């Protein structure tokens, strides 16, 4: 019995009957340890296989959502079929593996991009808002403050030391 041998590998003694614990034969103890190690190896191999399959579609999704396409930022609904999933399945699996929704991830990445653009300077807040697909500077500023903790103008002053 696999369960018994696994427990035997973890415990030096196994209680039997009314007379308490009986010392186990060293061979049986070693067999239990071996079985425990093999079980761990099989579980690790399954996780590794699952991980590599996960990485393919997830990494592709992260790239698509985090980078501006030739025309605009692709929506999560546009990305899902590109990675071979329905939108609902894509959204559920994405949240399960990353801890945030695809839309939330994309918004965070866009605002990180905005932070870098503000830090580098030379781009107006209106240009950044337009590039990121916000309808106007007000909505961009509100989203930026929610994510970064400062308005874009305050952030610009802080990073420039003014």
mmCIF file of C-alpha atoms in Angstrom, residues 40-101:
data_model
loop_
_atom_site.group_PDB
_atom_site.id
_atom_site.type_symbol
_atom_site.label_atom_id
_atom_site.label_comp_id
_atom_site.label_asym_id
_atom_site.label_seq_id
_atom_site.Cartn_x
_atom_site.Cartn_y
_atom_site.Cartn_z
ATOM 1 C CA UNK A 40 8.355 13.833 -4.774
ATOM 2 C CA UNK A 41 10.336 13.489 -8.020
ATOM 3 C CA UNK A 42 7.209 12.600 -10.006
ATOM 4 C CA UNK A 43 5.310 15.551 -8.528
ATOM 5 C CA UNK A 44 8.205 17.904 -9.340
ATOM 6 C CA UNK A 45 8.357 16.577 -12.921
ATOM 7 C CA UNK A 46 4.612 17.097 -13.391
ATOM 8 C CA UNK A 47 4.889 20.647 -12.037
ATOM 9 C CA UNK A 48 7.837 21.364 -14.318
ATOM 10 C CA UNK A 49 5.919 20.098 -17.356
ATOM 11 C CA UNK A 50 2.862 22.125 -16.377
ATOM 12 C CA UNK A 51 5.075 25.166 -15.776
ATOM 13 C CA UNK A 52 6.705 25.020 -19.216
ATOM 14 C CA UNK A 53 3.303 24.745 -20.916
ATOM 15 C CA UNK A 54 2.058 27.624 -18.807
ATOM 16 C CA UNK A 55 5.004 29.802 -19.653
ATOM 17 C CA UNK A 56 4.387 29.604 -23.377
ATOM 18 C CA UNK A 57 0.919 31.160 -23.464
ATOM 19 C CA UNK A 58 1.407 33.306 -20.358
ATOM 20 C CA UNK A 59 4.691 34.838 -21.499
ATOM 21 C CA UNK A 60 3.168 35.564 -24.903
ATOM 22 C CA UNK A 61 0.141 37.148 -23.188
ATOM 23 C CA UNK A 62 2.317 39.295 -20.943
ATOM 24 C CA UNK A 63 4.283 40.534 -23.945
ATOM 25 C CA UNK A 64 1.148 41.335 -25.950
ATOM 26 C CA UNK A 65 -0.606 43.100 -23.075
ATOM 27 C CA UNK A 66 2.481 44.964 -21.880
ATOM 28 C CA UNK A 67 3.678 46.340 -25.204
ATOM 29 C CA UNK A 68 1.968 48.773 -27.494
ATOM 30 C CA UNK A 69 1.141 47.199 -30.837
ATOM 31 C CA UNK A 70 1.646 48.854 -34.227
ATOM 32 C CA UNK A 71 -1.767 50.536 -34.053
ATOM 33 C CA UNK A 72 -2.635 50.641 -30.357
ATOM 34 C CA UNK A 73 -2.618 48.633 -27.137
ATOM 35 C CA UNK A 74 -4.385 45.297 -27.772
ATOM 36 C CA UNK A 75 -7.324 44.587 -25.486
ATOM 37 C CA UNK A 76 -7.379 41.424 -23.375
ATOM 38 C CA UNK A 77 -10.276 40.269 -25.589
ATOM 39 C CA UNK A 78 -7.973 40.587 -28.619
ATOM 40 C CA UNK A 79 -5.070 38.823 -26.902
ATOM 41 C CA UNK A 80 -7.065 35.753 -25.782
ATOM 42 C CA UNK A 81 -7.532 34.218 -29.259
ATOM 43 C CA UNK A 82 -3.924 35.027 -30.140
ATOM 44 C CA UNK A 83 -2.789 32.695 -27.345
ATOM 45 C CA UNK A 84 -5.391 30.047 -28.226
ATOM 46 C CA UNK A 85 -7.934 30.603 -25.453
ATOM 47 C CA UNK A 86 -11.479 31.879 -25.134
ATOM 48 C CA UNK A 87 -11.639 35.204 -23.322
ATOM 49 C CA UNK A 88 -13.290 33.753 -20.197
ATOM 50 C CA UNK A 89 -10.772 30.911 -19.940
ATOM 51 C CA UNK A 90 -7.909 33.324 -20.645
ATOM 52 C CA UNK A 91 -9.086 35.765 -17.965
ATOM 53 C CA UNK A 92 -9.586 33.051 -15.328
ATOM 54 C CA UNK A 93 -6.235 31.364 -15.974
ATOM 55 C CA UNK A 94 -4.418 34.706 -16.134
ATOM 56 C CA UNK A 95 -5.823 35.754 -12.749
ATOM 57 C CA UNK A 96 -5.044 32.330 -11.268
ATOM 58 C CA UNK A 97 -1.401 32.492 -12.358
ATOM 59 C CA UNK A 98 -0.590 36.194 -11.945
ATOM 60 C CA UNK A 99 -2.951 37.332 -9.208
ATOM 61 C CA UNK A 100 -4.397 40.152 -11.294
ATOM 62 C CA UNK A 101 -6.762 40.442 -14.242
#
